[in-house]
Short mmCIF file of C-alpha atoms in Angstrom, two decimals:
data_model
loop_
_atom_site.label_atom_id
_atom_site.label_comp_id
_atom_site.label_asym_id
_atom_site.label_seq_id
_atom_site.Cartn_x
_atom_site.Cartn_y
_atom_site.Cartn_z
CA VAL J 106 -2.33 -21.63 -0.09
CA TYR J 107 -3.83 -24.27 2.16
CA ILE J 108 -5.99 -27.12 0.88
CA GLY J 109 -7.50 -29.34 3.56
CA ASP J 110 -9.72 -29.17 6.64
CA GLU J 111 -10.98 -25.67 7.34
CA CYS J 112 -9.95 -23.80 10.48
CA TYR J 113 -12.60 -21.83 12.32
CA ASN J 114 -12.59 -18.09 11.62
CA VAL J 115 -9.41 -18.38 9.50
CA CYS J 116 -7.43 -18.52 12.76
CA SER J 117 -8.59 -14.93 13.45
CA GLY J 118 -5.88 -13.71 11.08
CA ARG J 119 -3.29 -14.49 13.76
CA GLY J 120 -2.10 -17.94 12.84
CA PHE J 121 -2.08 -20.55 10.10
CA CYS J 122 -4.21 -23.60 9.54
CA ASP J 123 -2.40 -26.95 9.82
CA ALA J 124 -4.62 -29.98 9.06
CA GLY J 125 -7.68 -28.27 10.56
CA HIS J 126 -5.89 -26.91 13.65
CA CYS J 127 -4.67 -23.35 14.15
CA ARG J 128 -1.00 -22.72 14.84
CA CYS J 129 -1.05 -19.28 16.47
CA GLN J 130 1.44 -16.48 15.99
CA LYS J 131 3.50 -15.43 18.99
CA GLY J 132 1.33 -13.52 21.45
CA TRP J 133 -1.96 -15.25 20.53
CA THR J 134 -3.69 -18.38 21.82
CA GLY J 135 -7.00 -20.27 21.65
CA ASP J 136 -8.56 -22.76 19.25
CA SER J 137 -8.81 -20.04 16.60
CA CYS J 138 -6.03 -17.73 17.90
CA GLU J 139 -8.71 -15.39 19.23
CA ARG J 140 -7.14 -14.51 22.61
CA PRO J 141 -3.98 -12.55 23.32
CA SER J 142 -1.46 -14.35 25.55
CA SER J 143 -1.07 -11.19 27.62
CA PRO J 144 -3.32 -8.13 27.98
CA LEU J 145 -3.31 -5.63 25.10
CA ALA J 146 -3.16 -1.87 25.52
CA LYS J 147 -6.63 -0.31 25.74
CA TYR J 148 -5.57 2.89 23.99
CA LEU J 149 -2.70 4.43 22.09
CA VAL J 150 -1.41 7.97 22.62
CA ALA J 151 1.22 9.06 20.11
CA ASP J 152 2.83 12.49 20.14
CA PHE J 153 5.78 11.46 17.94
CA GLU J 154 8.24 13.13 20.33
CA SER J 155 9.94 10.07 21.85
CA GLU J 156 12.67 8.12 20.08
CA ASP J 157 10.69 4.88 20.28
CA TRP J 158 7.46 6.32 18.78
CA ASN J 159 7.34 3.58 16.13
CA THR J 160 6.79 0.76 18.67
CA ASP J 161 3.06 1.65 18.76
CA TRP J 162 2.63 0.96 15.06
CA THR J 163 2.50 -2.26 13.03
CA LYS J 164 3.29 -0.48 9.78
CA VAL J 165 4.39 3.01 8.71
CA VAL J 166 4.91 3.65 4.98
CA GLY J 167 5.60 6.96 3.25
CA GLY J 168 5.79 8.98 6.46
CA GLN J 169 8.57 10.66 8.37
CA LEU J 170 8.92 12.80 11.47
CA THR J 171 9.14 16.46 10.45
CA GLU J 172 8.24 19.95 11.54
CA HIS J 173 7.28 20.97 7.94
CA CYS J 174 3.61 21.30 8.87
CA GLY J 175 4.26 23.51 11.86
CA PRO J 176 2.92 22.46 15.24
CA ILE J 177 -0.12 20.22 14.88
CA ALA J 178 -0.59 18.84 18.37
CA SER J 179 3.06 19.01 19.43
CA ARG J 180 6.37 20.01 17.84
CA GLN J 181 6.90 17.17 15.40
CA ALA J 182 4.33 15.35 13.35
CA LEU J 183 4.30 12.16 11.34
CA HIS J 184 4.19 13.71 7.87
CA PHE J 185 3.11 11.56 4.91
CA LEU J 186 4.67 12.93 1.75
CA GLY J 187 6.26 9.95 -0.01
CA SER J 188 5.62 9.05 -3.64
CA CYS J 189 4.82 5.41 -2.83
CA SER J 190 2.05 4.20 -0.55
CA ARG J 191 1.10 6.31 2.47
CA TYR J 192 -0.04 4.10 5.30
CA LEU J 193 -0.16 4.05 9.11
CA GLU J 194 -1.47 1.07 11.12
CA THR J 195 -1.68 0.62 14.89
CA LYS J 196 -0.54 -2.45 16.74
CA ASP J 197 -3.27 -4.74 18.12
CA LEU J 198 -5.33 -3.02 20.82
CA ASP J 199 -8.09 -4.01 23.22
CA LEU J 200 -10.88 -1.82 21.80
CA GLN J 201 -13.74 -3.44 23.75
CA ASP J 202 -14.39 -0.23 25.72
CA ALA J 203 -13.28 2.24 23.04
CA LEU J 204 -15.82 4.76 21.81
CA PHE J 205 -13.84 7.00 19.45
CA VAL J 206 -10.75 7.31 17.29
CA GLN J 207 -9.35 10.80 17.91
CA PHE J 208 -6.44 12.60 16.25
CA ASP J 209 -5.18 15.91 14.90
CA LEU J 210 -4.89 16.23 11.13
CA ARG J 211 -3.43 18.74 8.73
CA THR J 212 -3.36 18.33 4.95
CA GLY J 213 -1.60 20.17 2.16
CA CYS J 214 1.37 21.25 4.29
CA LEU J 215 3.78 21.60 1.37
CA GLU J 216 1.30 22.50 -1.35
CA ALA J 217 -2.28 23.49 -0.58
CA VAL J 218 -4.95 21.29 -2.14
CA ARG J 219 -7.73 23.33 -3.72
CA GLY J 220 -11.14 22.88 -5.27
CA GLY J 221 -12.25 19.47 -6.49
CA GLU J 222 -8.87 17.90 -5.67
CA ALA J 223 -9.53 18.39 -1.94
CA GLY J 224 -12.36 15.85 -1.99
CA GLY J 225 -11.04 13.75 -4.86
CA ASP J 226 -9.27 10.43 -5.18
CA HIS J 227 -6.31 11.45 -3.01
CA SER J 228 -8.34 11.38 0.23
CA VAL J 229 -7.15 9.44 3.28
CA LEU J 230 -9.27 6.53 4.52
CA LEU J 231 -9.63 5.95 8.26
CA GLN J 232 -10.39 2.26 8.73
CA ALA J 233 -10.64 -0.35 11.50
CA SER J 234 -10.27 -4.14 11.61
CA CYS J 235 -11.03 -6.84 14.19
CA ASP J 236 -9.35 -9.70 12.29
CA ALA J 237 -5.69 -8.62 12.08
CA GLY J 238 -6.30 -6.74 8.83
CA ILE J 239 -7.98 -9.49 6.81
CA SER J 240 -10.94 -7.16 6.37
CA TRP J 241 -11.26 -3.42 6.98
CA THR J 242 -14.28 -1.20 7.59
CA THR J 243 -14.04 2.43 6.48
CA LEU J 244 -14.95 4.75 9.34
CA ARG J 245 -14.46 7.99 7.41
CA LYS J 246 -13.03 9.35 4.17
CA LEU J 247 -10.79 12.25 5.23
CA LEU J 248 -10.84 14.99 2.64
CA LEU J 249 -7.70 17.04 2.06
CA ILE J 250 -9.34 20.26 3.25
CA TYR J 251 -7.60 20.88 6.57
CA GLN J 252 -5.06 23.62 5.81
CA GLN J 253 -4.87 24.33 9.55
CA PRO J 254 -4.58 21.59 12.18
CA LYS J 255 -7.99 20.09 12.87
CA TYR J 256 -9.05 17.87 15.77
CA VAL J 257 -10.96 14.91 14.33
CA TRP J 258 -12.99 12.36 16.27
CA VAL J 259 -14.83 9.46 14.74
CA LEU J 260 -17.26 7.12 16.49
CA LEU J 261 -16.05 3.53 16.62
CA PRO J 262 -19.05 1.30 15.75
CA LYS J 263 -20.01 -1.34 18.29
CA GLU J 264 -19.08 -4.21 15.94
CA LEU J 265 -15.48 -2.89 15.82
CA ARG J 266 -15.06 -2.71 19.60
CA CYS J 267 -13.04 -5.89 19.94
CA VAL J 268 -9.92 -7.47 21.42
CA GLY J 269 -7.11 -7.26 18.87
CA GLY J 270 -8.56 -4.34 16.94
CA ARG J 271 -6.45 -2.19 14.66
CA VAL J 272 -6.90 1.25 13.15
CA ARG J 273 -5.26 2.51 9.97
CA TRP J 274 -4.93 5.66 7.91
CA TRP J 275 -4.43 4.81 4.23
CA GLN J 276 -4.12 6.99 1.17
CA PRO J 277 -4.67 4.61 -1.79
CA GLU J 278 -4.06 7.25 -4.50
CA VAL J 279 -0.86 9.13 -3.77
CA GLY J 280 0.43 10.99 -6.82
CA ASP J 281 3.79 12.72 -6.85
CA ARG J 282 6.07 13.12 -3.86
CA ASN J 283 5.14 16.15 -1.73
CA LYS J 284 1.66 16.44 -3.33
CA TYR J 285 -1.54 15.66 -1.45
CA ASP J 286 0.47 15.33 1.75
CA TRP J 287 -0.96 15.00 5.27
CA ALA J 288 0.27 14.85 8.85
#
């Protein structure tokens, strides 16, 4: 909690306010920590085959590399089947020229989701942020209807084409382990 002079734009979510001045996190600079110190990647391609696959992600919760879902886009997939949160968030990217978020998705690998459950509360939210995750905009609610691998592409709105953008897949309602899973 900070009580005192306000910092512009809450230090862009990449620093803390100290007496009205932003103290930026490593890798960020500017009066409101709005500029990266070095260029950010303009895209992320993840096939989950290399040993250092997790360096592209800020946070991975409830997922593990498996072949349980069969080939989706390659041999292994990042399979979300944990009983706690299920969450995947990219590192900061330069999304100024990005038009789409594209990925392959399969749901119900271990137990098919049927009927009303497929579009129910266990859906996965695809979201984007331009302020280091302070606020998120939902791009699409992904229903658990893809029993076969499905190529998904979602338009990235102009207001989310920014430097330091992040994308996340989040399943707020999980249920039991191995139920309502996705990869």
